[in-house]
Tab-separated table of C-alpha atoms in Angstrom:
chain	number	residue	atom	x	y	z
A	520	MET	CA	65.005	-66.219	-20.711
A	521	ALA	CA	65.839	-63.548	-23.214
A	522	ASP	CA	63.661	-63.354	-26.307
A	523	GLU	CA	66.699	-63.021	-28.533
A	524	TRP	CA	67.861	-66.557	-27.806
A	525	ARG	CA	68.103	-68.393	-31.075
A	526	ASN	CA	66.152	-71.670	-31.299
A	527	LEU	CA	64.337	-71.395	-27.965
A	528	GLY	CA	60.661	-70.624	-28.290
A	529	PRO	CA	57.995	-70.593	-25.584
A	530	LYS	CA	57.723	-74.396	-25.336
A	531	SER	CA	61.497	-74.841	-24.988
A	532	ARG	CA	61.624	-72.117	-22.367
A	533	GLN	CA	58.768	-73.761	-20.491
A	534	MET	CA	60.670	-77.042	-20.493
A	535	LEU	CA	63.831	-75.345	-19.232
A	536	ALA	CA	61.911	-73.550	-16.488
A	537	ALA	CA	60.353	-76.849	-15.381
A	538	ALA	CA	63.895	-78.181	-15.031
A	539	GLY	CA	64.942	-75.175	-12.941
A	540	ILE	CA	66.914	-73.448	-15.671
A	541	GLU	CA	65.733	-69.854	-15.634
A	542	ASP	CA	68.399	-67.888	-17.492
A	543	ARG	CA	71.199	-68.055	-19.999
A	544	ALA	CA	73.864	-68.037	-17.280
A	545	GLN	CA	72.444	-71.246	-15.822
A	546	LEU	CA	72.292	-72.841	-19.252
A	547	ALA	CA	75.854	-71.806	-20.029
A	548	ALA	CA	77.106	-73.090	-16.669
A	549	LEU	CA	75.458	-76.477	-17.227
A	550	GLY	CA	76.128	-76.813	-20.918
A	551	ALA	CA	73.677	-78.149	-23.461
A	552	VAL	CA	74.053	-81.831	-22.569
A	553	ALA	CA	73.555	-81.485	-18.804
A	554	ALA	CA	70.693	-79.036	-19.369
A	555	TRP	CA	69.017	-81.459	-21.778
A	556	LEU	CA	69.345	-84.296	-19.240
A	557	ARG	CA	67.694	-82.114	-16.588
A	558	VAL	CA	64.851	-81.294	-18.938
A	559	LYS	CA	64.471	-84.937	-19.959
A	560	ALA	CA	64.169	-85.923	-16.280
A	561	VAL	CA	61.122	-83.674	-15.791
A	562	TRP	CA	59.807	-83.659	-19.364
A	563	PRO	CA	60.286	-87.221	-20.698
A	564	GLY	CA	58.959	-86.276	-24.121
A	565	ALA	CA	61.873	-83.913	-24.781
A	566	SER	CA	63.520	-84.879	-28.057
A	567	LEU	CA	67.070	-84.600	-29.261
A	568	ASN	CA	65.960	-81.590	-31.292
A	569	LEU	CA	65.948	-79.710	-27.985
A	570	LEU	CA	69.574	-80.718	-27.432
A	571	TRP	CA	70.497	-79.303	-30.836
A	572	ALA	CA	68.515	-76.137	-30.035
A	573	LEU	CA	70.227	-75.693	-26.670
A	574	GLN	CA	73.651	-76.036	-28.224
A	575	GLY	CA	72.635	-73.635	-30.955
A	576	ALA	CA	71.441	-71.122	-28.364
A	577	LEU	CA	74.803	-71.320	-26.615
A	578	CYS	CA	76.883	-70.925	-29.777
A	579	ASP	CA	74.428	-68.719	-31.709
A	580	GLN	CA	73.826	-71.201	-34.526
A	581	PRO	CA	70.637	-72.572	-36.057
A	582	TRP	CA	69.662	-75.904	-34.519
A	583	GLN	CA	69.711	-77.500	-37.976
A	584	GLN	CA	73.366	-76.577	-38.403
A	585	VAL	CA	74.163	-77.962	-34.963
A	586	ALA	CA	72.339	-81.192	-35.858
A	587	ARG	CA	74.450	-81.542	-39.017
A	588	GLU	CA	77.819	-80.474	-37.671
A	589	GLN	CA	77.826	-81.362	-33.969
A	590	ARG	CA	75.430	-84.299	-33.715
A	591	LEU	CA	78.086	-86.947	-33.141
A	592	SER	CA	80.064	-84.966	-30.576
A	593	LEU	CA	76.884	-84.105	-28.657
A	594	LEU	CA	75.647	-87.691	-28.696
A	595	LEU	CA	79.038	-88.904	-27.448
A	596	ALA	CA	79.002	-86.266	-24.694
A	597	LEU	CA	75.463	-87.323	-23.781
A	598	GLU	CA	76.498	-90.965	-23.591
A	599	GLN	CA	79.496	-90.057	-21.411
A	600	GLU	CA	77.380	-87.925	-19.097
A	601	GLN	CA	74.819	-90.718	-18.700
A	602	ARG	CA	77.549	-93.259	-18.021
A	603	GLU	CA	79.131	-91.055	-15.341
A	604	SER	CA	75.825	-90.379	-13.609
A	605	LYS	CA	74.948	-94.040	-13.124
A	606	PRO	CA	75.496	-95.316	-9.563
């Protein structure tokens, strides 16, 4: 992953790699919510701060701003994604 990605340090990149997300194109194709769910499946300790960071990386915003301004929409999208993935 490119070093210039906002919000994503070595630990975040390690978590993404463990989930099979190796580059920005893969992250963009999945979106922050689906990427976070993949990470959570292989790294159960992943927090919602990673979700904010992923969204921030995609829209070039600080994760703190994402947490303030997009928290509700991301949580609703997460809930919807989880509901749709249940058998």
